[in-house]
Each structure stands twice: as structure tokens, then as C-alpha cells.
Amino acid sequence: MRLDDLPESGNVEDRREEGGFGGGGGGFGLPIGGGGLSIGAIVALGLIGWALGIDPSLLIGGAEILTGPSQPKVQAPPTARRTTGAPQDDMGRFVSKVLGSTELQWKQVFAKDGKTYRPPVLVLYRGATHASCGGAAQSAMGPFYCPADQKVYLDTSFFDQIATRFRGCDVGSRTCQFS
């Protein structure tokens, strides 16, 4: 997938340099038409739709997006290494461009229904980080949306697994198209 002409999203919080920690917790699915798709799944469907040239609302059946009751907010531990905005490394820029393309697509989908799309912040982390939805966001959870802080969490060690375990391309190598 070529992303040369796509804008980078500024809705990225980079926590990859923070130390991970143990603990429990979980992501909450976003109910769609009684289903239970997470925001991560919605973003994935948006990417699939974008890649195939399909309107993403068709992939989710045009269902209304309903939000559940708000969760209590938990303050994240302070850190000096946390940054916001478009990341400057190859992996971060790739993710930021994919996010930017989904933001554009969902803005158009919502506008068709006379609604305003509020893009979530994407949190990049490695191993584990703090999330307001019960404590720790961990690698084994996969990408998920936390309604308490309105953020999507993505463990970027996933890209390492693609490169090593599944023999995919290495982020930033010349065989991958990240710019």
C-alpha cells in the first residue's frame, strides 16, 4: 500500500519509549448494531475499505455507532518521554498516515449523515502502557478502543512479529513502501 500522498495524523500519542509494566485490564467493544466491534476493528474495516475502494459504511452495514456509558477516568502515570503529534520514525509515520487516511474517510462517512466525526487519539506503545480502561494495555490484547479516555491503543511490537515470525518485510526497509 502506497501512502505517499496521504496526510499524517496529528492524533498520535507516542509512548513507545516508556517502560512497560504488568497488570490487568481490558478494552471495551464499541457496540454497533448489537454487534460489538472495537474501534480497532472499525479502523481495520476502514483500511480494508480504503484499500479496496469500498465505502466503509457498507462494511459495517451503515449501522449507527452507539457509545456506552462513560467509564471513570484514571490518571496516567507522568512521564517525560511521551510525545504527541505525527511521529518522525518510519513505523510511526506509516501508522500516522494510515490513521490520517481513516480520519478522512470516516469524516466523509459521518458527513453524509449530517454528523461530525471526532477522531480518537492513537496511542503507540511497546509491551504495556497505562490505559484508563482498567489499568494496563498489554500486547496480548491487540488494538482496542478505550471509551474512558477516547483513545485507540496499538502495540507496535506487532510489526516486529510480522517481520520475524511471519517473514514479512521489516519496517523501514527498502522492500516496504512506508513513504
mmCIF file with all atom_site columns, C-alpha atoms in Angstrom:
data_model
loop_
_atom_site.group_PDB
_atom_site.id
_atom_site.type_symbol
_atom_site.label_atom_id
_atom_site.label_alt_id
_atom_site.label_comp_id
_atom_site.label_asym_id
_atom_site.label_entity_id
_atom_site.label_seq_id
_atom_site.pdbx_PDB_ins_code
_atom_site.Cartn_x
_atom_site.Cartn_y
_atom_site.Cartn_z
_atom_site.occupancy
_atom_site.B_iso_or_equiv
_atom_site.pdbx_formal_charge
_atom_site.auth_seq_id
_atom_site.auth_comp_id
_atom_site.auth_asym_id
_atom_site.auth_atom_id
_atom_site.pdbx_PDB_model_num
ATOM 1   C CA . MET A 1 1   ? 0.000   0.000   0.000  1.00 0.00 ? 1   MET A CA 1
ATOM 2   C CA . ARG A 1 2   ? 1.464   3.377   -1.023 1.00 0.00 ? 2   ARG A CA 1
ATOM 3   C CA . LEU A 1 3   ? 0.849   6.238   1.338  1.00 0.00 ? 3   LEU A CA 1
ATOM 4   C CA . ASP A 1 4   ? 2.951   8.962   -0.298 1.00 0.00 ? 4   ASP A CA 1
ATOM 5   C CA . ASP A 1 5   ? 0.122   11.427  -0.836 1.00 0.00 ? 5   ASP A CA 1
ATOM 6   C CA . LEU A 1 6   ? -1.739  10.815  2.403  1.00 0.00 ? 6   LEU A CA 1
ATOM 7   C CA . PRO A 1 7   ? -1.590  13.327  5.257  1.00 0.00 ? 7   PRO A CA 1
ATOM 8   C CA . GLU A 1 8   ? -0.156  12.311  8.589  1.00 0.00 ? 8   GLU A CA 1
ATOM 9   C CA . SER A 1 9   ? -2.489  12.481  11.559 1.00 0.00 ? 9   SER A CA 1
ATOM 10  C CA . GLY A 1 10  ? -1.561  14.655  14.498 1.00 0.00 ? 10  GLY A CA 1
ATOM 11  C CA . ASN A 1 11  ? -3.739  12.483  16.760 1.00 0.00 ? 11  ASN A CA 1
ATOM 12  C CA . VAL A 1 12  ? -0.897  10.192  17.825 1.00 0.00 ? 12  VAL A CA 1
ATOM 13  C CA . GLU A 1 13  ? 0.472   9.841   21.340 1.00 0.00 ? 13  GLU A CA 1
ATOM 14  C CA . ASP A 1 14  ? 3.819   8.051   21.249 1.00 0.00 ? 14  ASP A CA 1
ATOM 15  C CA . ARG A 1 15  ? 4.584   6.044   24.393 1.00 0.00 ? 15  ARG A CA 1
ATOM 16  C CA . ARG A 1 16  ? 6.987   3.562   22.799 1.00 0.00 ? 16  ARG A CA 1
ATOM 17  C CA . GLU A 1 17  ? 9.909   4.824   24.860 1.00 0.00 ? 17  GLU A CA 1
ATOM 18  C CA . GLU A 1 18  ? 8.104   4.359   28.175 1.00 0.00 ? 18  GLU A CA 1
ATOM 19  C CA . GLY A 1 19  ? 8.896   1.296   30.206 1.00 0.00 ? 19  GLY A CA 1
ATOM 20  C CA . GLY A 1 20  ? 6.174   -1.348  30.180 1.00 0.00 ? 20  GLY A CA 1
ATOM 21  C CA . PHE A 1 21  ? 4.544   -2.625  33.337 1.00 0.00 ? 21  PHE A CA 1
ATOM 22  C CA . GLY A 1 22  ? 2.429   -5.581  34.349 1.00 0.00 ? 22  GLY A CA 1
ATOM 23  C CA . GLY A 1 23  ? -1.194  -5.624  35.372 1.00 0.00 ? 23  GLY A CA 1
ATOM 24  C CA . GLY A 1 24  ? -4.634  -6.435  34.110 1.00 0.00 ? 24  GLY A CA 1
ATOM 25  C CA . GLY A 1 25  ? -7.274  -4.570  32.227 1.00 0.00 ? 25  GLY A CA 1
ATOM 26  C CA . GLY A 1 26  ? -9.206  -4.740  29.065 1.00 0.00 ? 26  GLY A CA 1
ATOM 27  C CA . GLY A 1 27  ? -10.574 -2.926  26.094 1.00 0.00 ? 27  GLY A CA 1
ATOM 28  C CA . PHE A 1 28  ? -14.244 -2.370  25.638 1.00 0.00 ? 28  PHE A CA 1
ATOM 29  C CA . GLY A 1 29  ? -16.005 -3.121  22.385 1.00 0.00 ? 29  GLY A CA 1
ATOM 30  C CA . LEU A 1 30  ? -17.967 -0.369  20.725 1.00 0.00 ? 30  LEU A CA 1
ATOM 31  C CA . PRO A 1 31  ? -21.450 -1.720  20.125 1.00 0.00 ? 31  PRO A CA 1
ATOM 32  C CA . ILE A 1 32  ? -22.518 -1.439  16.525 1.00 0.00 ? 32  ILE A CA 1
ATOM 33  C CA . GLY A 1 33  ? -25.906 -2.750  15.596 1.00 0.00 ? 33  GLY A CA 1
ATOM 34  C CA . GLY A 1 34  ? -25.823 -5.041  18.632 1.00 0.00 ? 34  GLY A CA 1
ATOM 35  C CA . GLY A 1 35  ? -22.509 -6.489  17.439 1.00 0.00 ? 35  GLY A CA 1
ATOM 36  C CA . GLY A 1 36  ? -19.536 -5.442  19.486 1.00 0.00 ? 36  GLY A CA 1
ATOM 37  C CA . LEU A 1 37  ? -16.894 -4.148  17.102 1.00 0.00 ? 37  LEU A CA 1
ATOM 38  C CA . SER A 1 38  ? -13.987 -2.382  18.729 1.00 0.00 ? 38  SER A CA 1
ATOM 39  C CA . ILE A 1 39  ? -12.658 0.891   17.362 1.00 0.00 ? 39  ILE A CA 1
ATOM 40  C CA . GLY A 1 40  ? -9.613  -1.124  16.264 1.00 0.00 ? 40  GLY A CA 1
ATOM 41  C CA . ALA A 1 41  ? -11.931 -3.307  14.171 1.00 0.00 ? 41  ALA A CA 1
ATOM 42  C CA . ILE A 1 42  ? -13.631 -0.213  12.754 1.00 0.00 ? 42  ILE A CA 1
ATOM 43  C CA . VAL A 1 43  ? -10.234 1.246   11.811 1.00 0.00 ? 43  VAL A CA 1
ATOM 44  C CA . ALA A 1 44  ? -9.296  -2.111  10.225 1.00 0.00 ? 44  ALA A CA 1
ATOM 45  C CA . LEU A 1 45  ? -12.560 -2.144  8.250  1.00 0.00 ? 45  LEU A CA 1
ATOM 46  C CA . GLY A 1 46  ? -11.858 1.429   7.183  1.00 0.00 ? 46  GLY A CA 1
ATOM 47  C CA . LEU A 1 47  ? -8.405  0.394   5.945  1.00 0.00 ? 47  LEU A CA 1
ATOM 48  C CA . ILE A 1 48  ? -9.827  -2.593  4.077  1.00 0.00 ? 48  ILE A CA 1
ATOM 49  C CA . GLY A 1 49  ? -12.488 -0.393  2.516  1.00 0.00 ? 49  GLY A CA 1
ATOM 50  C CA . TRP A 1 50  ? -9.902  2.231   1.577  1.00 0.00 ? 50  TRP A CA 1
ATOM 51  C CA . ALA A 1 51  ? -7.591  -0.375  0.025  1.00 0.00 ? 51  ALA A CA 1
ATOM 52  C CA . LEU A 1 52  ? -10.440 -1.948  -1.961 1.00 0.00 ? 52  LEU A CA 1
ATOM 53  C CA . GLY A 1 53  ? -12.152 1.324   -2.842 1.00 0.00 ? 53  GLY A CA 1
ATOM 54  C CA . ILE A 1 54  ? -15.287 0.381   -0.875 1.00 0.00 ? 54  ILE A CA 1
ATOM 55  C CA . ASP A 1 55  ? -17.344 2.760   1.269  1.00 0.00 ? 55  ASP A CA 1
ATOM 56  C CA . PRO A 1 56  ? -16.557 1.599   4.863  1.00 0.00 ? 56  PRO A CA 1
ATOM 57  C CA . SER A 1 57  ? -20.151 2.158   5.944  1.00 0.00 ? 57  SER A CA 1
ATOM 58  C CA . LEU A 1 58  ? -21.085 -0.744  3.678  1.00 0.00 ? 58  LEU A CA 1
ATOM 59  C CA . LEU A 1 59  ? -18.675 -2.993  5.579  1.00 0.00 ? 59  LEU A CA 1
ATOM 60  C CA . ILE A 1 60  ? -20.404 -2.258  8.882  1.00 0.00 ? 60  ILE A CA 1
ATOM 61  C CA . GLY A 1 61  ? -23.881 -2.246  7.400  1.00 0.00 ? 61  GLY A CA 1
ATOM 62  C CA . GLY A 1 62  ? -24.319 1.523   7.813  1.00 0.00 ? 62  GLY A CA 1
ATOM 63  C CA . ALA A 1 63  ? -25.179 0.941   11.476 1.00 0.00 ? 63  ALA A CA 1
ATOM 64  C CA . GLU A 1 64  ? -25.325 3.794   13.937 1.00 0.00 ? 64  GLU A CA 1
ATOM 65  C CA . ILE A 1 65  ? -22.327 3.996   16.252 1.00 0.00 ? 65  ILE A CA 1
ATOM 66  C CA . LEU A 1 66  ? -23.524 3.893   19.827 1.00 0.00 ? 66  LEU A CA 1
ATOM 67  C CA . THR A 1 67  ? -21.377 4.699   22.810 1.00 0.00 ? 67  THR A CA 1
ATOM 68  C CA . GLY A 1 68  ? -21.835 3.090   26.157 1.00 0.00 ? 68  GLY A CA 1
ATOM 69  C CA . PRO A 1 69  ? -21.858 4.842   29.495 1.00 0.00 ? 69  PRO A CA 1
ATOM 70  C CA . SER A 1 70  ? -18.704 6.738   30.242 1.00 0.00 ? 70  SER A CA 1
ATOM 71  C CA . GLN A 1 71  ? -16.132 4.988   32.355 1.00 0.00 ? 71  GLN A CA 1
ATOM 72  C CA . PRO A 1 72  ? -14.404 6.645   35.304 1.00 0.00 ? 72  PRO A CA 1
ATOM 73  C CA . LYS A 1 73  ? -11.207 8.342   34.242 1.00 0.00 ? 73  LYS A CA 1
ATOM 74  C CA . VAL A 1 74  ? -7.929  7.226   35.771 1.00 0.00 ? 74  VAL A CA 1
ATOM 75  C CA . GLN A 1 75  ? -4.910  9.484   35.658 1.00 0.00 ? 75  GLN A CA 1
ATOM 76  C CA . ALA A 1 76  ? -1.964  8.086   33.695 1.00 0.00 ? 76  ALA A CA 1
ATOM 77  C CA . PRO A 1 77  ? 1.427   7.994   35.392 1.00 0.00 ? 77  PRO A CA 1
ATOM 78  C CA . PRO A 1 78  ? 3.521   11.038  34.430 1.00 0.00 ? 78  PRO A CA 1
ATOM 79  C CA . THR A 1 79  ? 6.386   10.527  32.009 1.00 0.00 ? 79  THR A CA 1
ATOM 80  C CA . ALA A 1 80  ? 8.911   12.764  30.309 1.00 0.00 ? 80  ALA A CA 1
ATOM 81  C CA . ARG A 1 81  ? 9.170   10.545  27.206 1.00 0.00 ? 81  ARG A CA 1
ATOM 82  C CA . ARG A 1 82  ? 5.570   10.816  25.985 1.00 0.00 ? 82  ARG A CA 1
ATOM 83  C CA . THR A 1 83  ? 5.132   12.810  22.772 1.00 0.00 ? 83  THR A CA 1
ATOM 84  C CA . THR A 1 84  ? 2.094   13.816  20.739 1.00 0.00 ? 84  THR A CA 1
ATOM 85  C CA . GLY A 1 85  ? 1.724   14.661  17.068 1.00 0.00 ? 85  GLY A CA 1
ATOM 86  C CA . ALA A 1 86  ? 2.970   12.840  13.992 1.00 0.00 ? 86  ALA A CA 1
ATOM 87  C CA . PRO A 1 87  ? 5.912   10.529  14.869 1.00 0.00 ? 87  PRO A CA 1
ATOM 88  C CA . GLN A 1 88  ? 9.159   11.027  12.947 1.00 0.00 ? 88  GLN A CA 1
ATOM 89  C CA . ASP A 1 89  ? 10.380  7.424   12.565 1.00 0.00 ? 89  ASP A CA 1
ATOM 90  C CA . ASP A 1 90  ? 9.350   5.169   9.639  1.00 0.00 ? 90  ASP A CA 1
ATOM 91  C CA . MET A 1 91  ? 6.979   2.980   11.655 1.00 0.00 ? 91  MET A CA 1
ATOM 92  C CA . GLY A 1 92  ? 5.374   5.932   13.399 1.00 0.00 ? 92  GLY A CA 1
ATOM 93  C CA . ARG A 1 93  ? 4.940   7.861   10.147 1.00 0.00 ? 93  ARG A CA 1
ATOM 94  C CA . PHE A 1 94  ? 3.399   4.782   8.489  1.00 0.00 ? 94  PHE A CA 1
ATOM 95  C CA . VAL A 1 95  ? 0.864   4.371   11.305 1.00 0.00 ? 95  VAL A CA 1
ATOM 96  C CA . SER A 1 96  ? 0.201   8.122   11.341 1.00 0.00 ? 96  SER A CA 1
ATOM 97  C CA . LYS A 1 97  ? -0.532  8.128   7.592  1.00 0.00 ? 97  LYS A CA 1
ATOM 98  C CA . VAL A 1 98  ? -2.856  5.121   7.862  1.00 0.00 ? 98  VAL A CA 1
ATOM 99  C CA . LEU A 1 99  ? -4.654  6.861   10.732 1.00 0.00 ? 99  LEU A CA 1
ATOM 100 C CA . GLY A 1 100 ? -4.838  10.082  8.704  1.00 0.00 ? 100 GLY A CA 1
ATOM 101 C CA . SER A 1 101 ? -6.465  8.217   5.811  1.00 0.00 ? 101 SER A CA 1
ATOM 102 C CA . THR A 1 102 ? -9.071  6.634   8.097  1.00 0.00 ? 102 THR A CA 1
ATOM 103 C CA . GLU A 1 103 ? -9.820  10.033  9.647  1.00 0.00 ? 103 GLU A CA 1
ATOM 104 C CA . LEU A 1 104 ? -10.509 11.489  6.198  1.00 0.00 ? 104 LEU A CA 1
ATOM 105 C CA . GLN A 1 105 ? -12.700 8.536   5.231  1.00 0.00 ? 105 GLN A CA 1
ATOM 106 C CA . TRP A 1 106 ? -14.765 8.488   8.435  1.00 0.00 ? 106 TRP A CA 1
ATOM 107 C CA . LYS A 1 107 ? -15.188 12.270  8.307  1.00 0.00 ? 107 LYS A CA 1
ATOM 108 C CA . GLN A 1 108 ? -16.808 11.850  4.876  1.00 0.00 ? 108 GLN A CA 1
ATOM 109 C CA . VAL A 1 109 ? -18.971 8.902   6.007  1.00 0.00 ? 109 VAL A CA 1
ATOM 110 C CA . PHE A 1 110 ? -20.272 10.830  9.020  1.00 0.00 ? 110 PHE A CA 1
ATOM 111 C CA . ALA A 1 111 ? -20.812 13.999  6.953  1.00 0.00 ? 111 ALA A CA 1
ATOM 112 C CA . LYS A 1 112 ? -23.140 12.067  4.620  1.00 0.00 ? 112 LYS A CA 1
ATOM 113 C CA . ASP A 1 113 ? -25.420 11.546  7.632  1.00 0.00 ? 113 ASP A CA 1
ATOM 114 C CA . GLY A 1 114 ? -25.049 15.147  8.811  1.00 0.00 ? 114 GLY A CA 1
ATOM 115 C CA . LYS A 1 115 ? -22.861 14.126  11.757 1.00 0.00 ? 115 LYS A CA 1
ATOM 116 C CA . THR A 1 116 ? -19.415 15.131  12.902 1.00 0.00 ? 116 THR A CA 1
ATOM 117 C CA . TYR A 1 117 ? -16.682 12.524  13.290 1.00 0.00 ? 117 TYR A CA 1
ATOM 118 C CA . ARG A 1 118 ? -14.485 13.012  16.342 1.00 0.00 ? 118 ARG A CA 1
ATOM 119 C CA . PRO A 1 119 ? -11.278 11.087  15.686 1.00 0.00 ? 119 PRO A CA 1
ATOM 120 C CA . PRO A 1 120 ? -9.779  9.285   18.672 1.00 0.00 ? 120 PRO A CA 1
ATOM 121 C CA . VAL A 1 121 ? -6.160  9.679   19.709 1.00 0.00 ? 121 VAL A CA 1
ATOM 122 C CA . LEU A 1 122 ? -3.991  6.704   18.731 1.00 0.00 ? 122 LEU A CA 1
ATOM 123 C CA . VAL A 1 123 ? -1.571  5.618   21.465 1.00 0.00 ? 123 VAL A CA 1
ATOM 124 C CA . LEU A 1 124 ? 1.530   3.793   20.222 1.00 0.00 ? 124 LEU A CA 1
ATOM 125 C CA . TYR A 1 125 ? 3.257   1.652   22.844 1.00 0.00 ? 125 TYR A CA 1
ATOM 126 C CA . ARG A 1 126 ? 5.534   -1.383  23.182 1.00 0.00 ? 126 ARG A CA 1
ATOM 127 C CA . GLY A 1 127 ? 4.719   -4.226  25.566 1.00 0.00 ? 127 GLY A CA 1
ATOM 128 C CA . ALA A 1 128 ? 2.438   -2.419  28.018 1.00 0.00 ? 128 ALA A CA 1
ATOM 129 C CA . THR A 1 129 ? 1.227   1.049   28.949 1.00 0.00 ? 129 THR A CA 1
ATOM 130 C CA . HIS A 1 130 ? -1.394  2.648   31.161 1.00 0.00 ? 130 HIS A CA 1
ATOM 131 C CA . ALA A 1 131 ? -4.983  2.879   29.873 1.00 0.00 ? 131 ALA A CA 1
ATOM 132 C CA . SER A 1 132 ? -7.980  4.406   31.631 1.00 0.00 ? 132 SER A CA 1
ATOM 133 C CA . CYS A 1 133 ? -9.998  1.238   30.973 1.00 0.00 ? 133 CYS A CA 1
ATOM 134 C CA . GLY A 1 134 ? -8.876  -0.838  33.897 1.00 0.00 ? 134 GLY A CA 1
ATOM 135 C CA . GLY A 1 135 ? -5.154  -0.236  34.160 1.00 0.00 ? 135 GLY A CA 1
ATOM 136 C CA . ALA A 1 136 ? -2.729  -1.768  31.702 1.00 0.00 ? 136 ALA A CA 1
ATOM 137 C CA . ALA A 1 137 ? -2.881  -2.010  27.940 1.00 0.00 ? 137 ALA A CA 1
ATOM 138 C CA . GLN A 1 138 ? -0.886  -5.106  27.060 1.00 0.00 ? 138 GLN A CA 1
ATOM 139 C CA . SER A 1 139 ? 0.440   -6.593  23.856 1.00 0.00 ? 139 SER A CA 1
ATOM 140 C CA . ALA A 1 140 ? -1.780  -9.697  24.090 1.00 0.00 ? 140 ALA A CA 1
ATOM 141 C CA . MET A 1 141 ? -4.918  -7.524  23.965 1.00 0.00 ? 141 MET A CA 1
ATOM 142 C CA . GLY A 1 142 ? -4.354  -6.396  20.398 1.00 0.00 ? 142 GLY A CA 1
ATOM 143 C CA . PRO A 1 143 ? -5.536  -2.980  19.246 1.00 0.00 ? 143 PRO A CA 1
ATOM 144 C CA . PHE A 1 144 ? -8.502  -1.705  21.256 1.00 0.00 ? 144 PHE A CA 1
ATOM 145 C CA . TYR A 1 145 ? -10.549 1.414   21.953 1.00 0.00 ? 145 TYR A CA 1
ATOM 146 C CA . CYS A 1 146 ? -10.923 2.769   25.489 1.00 0.00 ? 146 CYS A CA 1
ATOM 147 C CA . PRO A 1 147 ? -14.104 4.855   25.860 1.00 0.00 ? 147 PRO A CA 1
ATOM 148 C CA . ALA A 1 148 ? -12.936 6.310   29.198 1.00 0.00 ? 148 ALA A CA 1
ATOM 149 C CA . ASP A 1 149 ? -10.149 8.295   27.528 1.00 0.00 ? 149 ASP A CA 1
ATOM 150 C CA . GLN A 1 150 ? -11.377 8.050   23.908 1.00 0.00 ? 150 GLN A CA 1
ATOM 151 C CA . LYS A 1 151 ? -8.086  6.568   22.711 1.00 0.00 ? 151 LYS A CA 1
ATOM 152 C CA . VAL A 1 152 ? -7.124  3.640   20.485 1.00 0.00 ? 152 VAL A CA 1
ATOM 153 C CA . TYR A 1 153 ? -4.170  1.595   21.780 1.00 0.00 ? 153 TYR A CA 1
ATOM 154 C CA . LEU A 1 154 ? -1.728  -0.114  19.386 1.00 0.00 ? 154 LEU A CA 1
ATOM 155 C CA . ASP A 1 155 ? 1.293   -2.129  20.489 1.00 0.00 ? 155 ASP A CA 1
ATOM 156 C CA . THR A 1 156 ? 3.880   -1.598  17.753 1.00 0.00 ? 156 THR A CA 1
ATOM 157 C CA . SER A 1 157 ? 5.751   -4.803  18.618 1.00 0.00 ? 157 SER A CA 1
ATOM 158 C CA . PHE A 1 158 ? 3.122   -6.300  16.272 1.00 0.00 ? 158 PHE A CA 1
ATOM 159 C CA . PHE A 1 159 ? 5.217   -5.003  13.363 1.00 0.00 ? 159 PHE A CA 1
ATOM 160 C CA . ASP A 1 160 ? 8.260   -6.843  14.730 1.00 0.00 ? 160 ASP A CA 1
ATOM 161 C CA . GLN A 1 161 ? 6.220   -10.069 14.768 1.00 0.00 ? 161 GLN A CA 1
ATOM 162 C CA . ILE A 1 162 ? 5.206   -9.527  11.144 1.00 0.00 ? 162 ILE A CA 1
ATOM 163 C CA . ALA A 1 163 ? 8.858   -9.076  10.181 1.00 0.00 ? 163 ALA A CA 1
ATOM 164 C CA . THR A 1 164 ? 10.267  -12.021 12.131 1.00 0.00 ? 164 THR A CA 1
ATOM 165 C CA . ARG A 1 165 ? 7.611   -14.597 12.918 1.00 0.00 ? 165 ARG A CA 1
ATOM 166 C CA . PHE A 1 166 ? 5.587   -14.257 9.726  1.00 0.00 ? 166 PHE A CA 1
ATOM 167 C CA . ARG A 1 167 ? 8.539   -13.344 7.465  1.00 0.00 ? 167 ARG A CA 1
ATOM 168 C CA . GLY A 1 168 ? 7.018   -10.055 6.395  1.00 0.00 ? 168 GLY A CA 1
ATOM 169 C CA . CYS A 1 169 ? 9.019   -7.008  5.445  1.00 0.00 ? 169 CYS A CA 1
ATOM 170 C CA . ASP A 1 170 ? 10.917  -5.037  8.049  1.00 0.00 ? 170 ASP A CA 1
ATOM 171 C CA . VAL A 1 171 ? 9.557   -1.574  8.794  1.00 0.00 ? 171 VAL A CA 1
ATOM 172 C CA . GLY A 1 172 ? 11.771  0.963   7.088  1.00 0.00 ? 172 GLY A CA 1
ATOM 173 C CA . SER A 1 173 ? 13.468  -1.493  4.726  1.00 0.00 ? 173 SER A CA 1
ATOM 174 C CA . ARG A 1 174 ? 13.567  -0.640  1.057  1.00 0.00 ? 174 ARG A CA 1
ATOM 175 C CA . THR A 1 175 ? 11.225  -3.532  0.215  1.00 0.00 ? 175 THR A CA 1
ATOM 176 C CA . CYS A 1 176 ? 8.399   -1.921  2.201  1.00 0.00 ? 176 CYS A CA 1
ATOM 177 C CA . GLN A 1 177 ? 6.520   1.115   0.964  1.00 0.00 ? 177 GLN A CA 1
ATOM 178 C CA . PHE A 1 178 ? 6.155   3.351   4.020  1.00 0.00 ? 178 PHE A CA 1
ATOM 179 C CA . SER A 1 179 ? 6.637   6.767   2.469  1.00 0.00 ? 179 SER A CA 1
#
